[in-house]
Amino acid sequence: MTDRPDILVLNGPNLNMLGVREPTIYGHLTLADIEEMCMERGEALNLAIDFRQSNFEGELVSIIQKARDDHDGIVINAGAYTHTSVAIHDSLALTDLPVIELHLSNVFKRESFRHHSYISDVAVGSICGFGAKGYALALEAMADLVTDA
Ligand code: DHK
């Protein structure tokens, strides 16, 4: 057990393929590399990090529902479900936790179907276009949200 704020960093479909997946768009780091970076940033920011990934919409919904009981904030890169999932939107809305929306790529420079997000309106804010560094930026922002001033 720890009394540090506990942050869920949740990754959606195809993010398990980072490193081999369209590296010109998503970069060369693997998800394991990004997890390691998040653990290091978490240590520095005094956050406990629970880093997860699923390719399944229902599993993501179940993880988000449970986060309500045992986490203090959610950083989510929902992958393609960002643009399609009312279910993930609804599960984030019911958590009452601060949510930060994250994308590696700048979705607004890409296809128009990536311009709409079902997550933005239940998030405190969104970070996109900074590659893997976006995870570190999101954790810094989350540390401010969950740490008493
Ligand atoms: C990741 C995905 O898998 C895409 O479906 C999104 C996002 C963008 C990202 O940039 O991290 O459109």
PDB file of C-alpha atoms in Angstrom, residues 36-90:
ATOM      1  CA  GLU A  36       9.115   2.344 -18.030  1.00  0.00           C
ATOM      2  CA  MET A  37       9.189   6.090 -18.702  1.00  0.00           C
ATOM      3  CA  CYS A  38       5.857   6.521 -16.898  1.00  0.00           C
ATOM      4  CA  MET A  39       7.145   4.565 -13.893  1.00  0.00           C
ATOM      5  CA  GLU A  40      10.190   6.854 -13.704  1.00  0.00           C
ATOM      6  CA  ARG A  41       8.073  10.000 -14.048  1.00  0.00           C
ATOM      7  CA  GLY A  42       5.681   8.630 -11.452  1.00  0.00           C
ATOM      8  CA  GLU A  43       8.547   8.160  -8.986  1.00  0.00           C
ATOM      9  CA  ALA A  44       9.741  11.718  -9.597  1.00  0.00           C
ATOM     10  CA  LEU A  45       6.227  13.149  -9.215  1.00  0.00           C
ATOM     11  CA  ASN A  46       5.324  10.943  -6.224  1.00  0.00           C
ATOM     12  CA  LEU A  47       2.544   9.181  -8.127  1.00  0.00           C
ATOM     13  CA  ALA A  48       1.821   5.453  -8.121  1.00  0.00           C
ATOM     14  CA  ILE A  49       1.298   4.372 -11.739  1.00  0.00           C
ATOM     15  CA  ASP A  50      -1.003   1.566 -12.838  1.00  0.00           C
ATOM     16  CA  PHE A  51      -0.155   1.126 -16.536  1.00  0.00           C
ATOM     17  CA  ARG A  52      -2.623  -0.965 -18.556  1.00  0.00           C
ATOM     18  CA  GLN A  53      -3.531  -1.801 -22.154  1.00  0.00           C
ATOM     19  CA  SER A  54      -6.433  -3.622 -23.789  1.00  0.00           C
ATOM     20  CA  ASN A  55      -7.664  -4.137 -27.327  1.00  0.00           C
ATOM     21  CA  PHE A  56     -11.224  -4.727 -26.077  1.00  0.00           C
ATOM     22  CA  GLU A  57     -13.768  -1.969 -25.567  1.00  0.00           C
ATOM     23  CA  GLY A  58     -15.681  -3.784 -22.810  1.00  0.00           C
ATOM     24  CA  GLU A  59     -12.499  -4.544 -20.898  1.00  0.00           C
ATOM     25  CA  LEU A  60     -11.513  -0.871 -21.060  1.00  0.00           C
ATOM     26  CA  VAL A  61     -14.964   0.059 -19.729  1.00  0.00           C
ATOM     27  CA  SER A  62     -14.598  -2.426 -16.849  1.00  0.00           C
ATOM     28  CA  ILE A  63     -11.132  -1.103 -15.952  1.00  0.00           C
ATOM     29  CA  ILE A  64     -12.448   2.474 -15.956  1.00  0.00           C
ATOM     30  CA  GLN A  65     -15.456   1.544 -13.795  1.00  0.00           C
ATOM     31  CA  LYS A  66     -13.180  -0.102 -11.233  1.00  0.00           C
ATOM     32  CA  ALA A  67     -10.809   2.878 -11.208  1.00  0.00           C
ATOM     33  CA  ARG A  68     -13.515   4.779  -9.377  1.00  0.00           C
ATOM     34  CA  ASP A  69     -12.793   2.658  -6.284  1.00  0.00           C
ATOM     35  CA  ASP A  70      -9.019   2.557  -6.219  1.00  0.00           C
ATOM     36  CA  HIS A  71      -7.486   5.327  -8.332  1.00  0.00           C
ATOM     37  CA  ASP A  72      -7.200   9.111  -8.094  1.00  0.00           C
ATOM     38  CA  GLY A  73      -6.978  10.032 -11.770  1.00  0.00           C
ATOM     39  CA  ILE A  74      -6.966   8.590 -15.283  1.00  0.00           C
ATOM     40  CA  VAL A  75      -4.669   9.322 -18.216  1.00  0.00           C
ATOM     41  CA  ILE A  76      -6.218   7.662 -21.249  1.00  0.00           C
ATOM     42  CA  ASN A  77      -5.044   7.050 -24.778  1.00  0.00           C
ATOM     43  CA  ALA A  78      -8.105   5.209 -26.016  1.00  0.00           C
ATOM     44  CA  GLY A  79      -6.650   4.716 -29.505  1.00  0.00           C
ATOM     45  CA  ALA A  80      -9.328   4.402 -32.162  1.00  0.00           C
ATOM     46  CA  TYR A  81     -12.067   4.076 -29.513  1.00  0.00           C
ATOM     47  CA  THR A  82     -11.507   7.783 -28.879  1.00  0.00           C
ATOM     48  CA  HIS A  83     -13.428   8.429 -32.070  1.00  0.00           C
ATOM     49  CA  THR A  84     -16.157   5.804 -31.731  1.00  0.00           C
ATOM     50  CA  SER A  85     -16.922   4.793 -28.166  1.00  0.00           C
ATOM     51  CA  VAL A  86     -19.921   6.233 -26.346  1.00  0.00           C
ATOM     52  CA  ALA A  87     -19.394   3.404 -23.817  1.00  0.00           C
ATOM     53  CA  ILE A  88     -15.926   4.651 -22.877  1.00  0.00           C
ATOM     54  CA  HIS A  89     -17.260   8.214 -22.721  1.00  0.00           C
ATOM     55  CA  ASP A  90     -19.992   7.108 -20.310  1.00  0.00           C
TER      56      ASP A  90
END
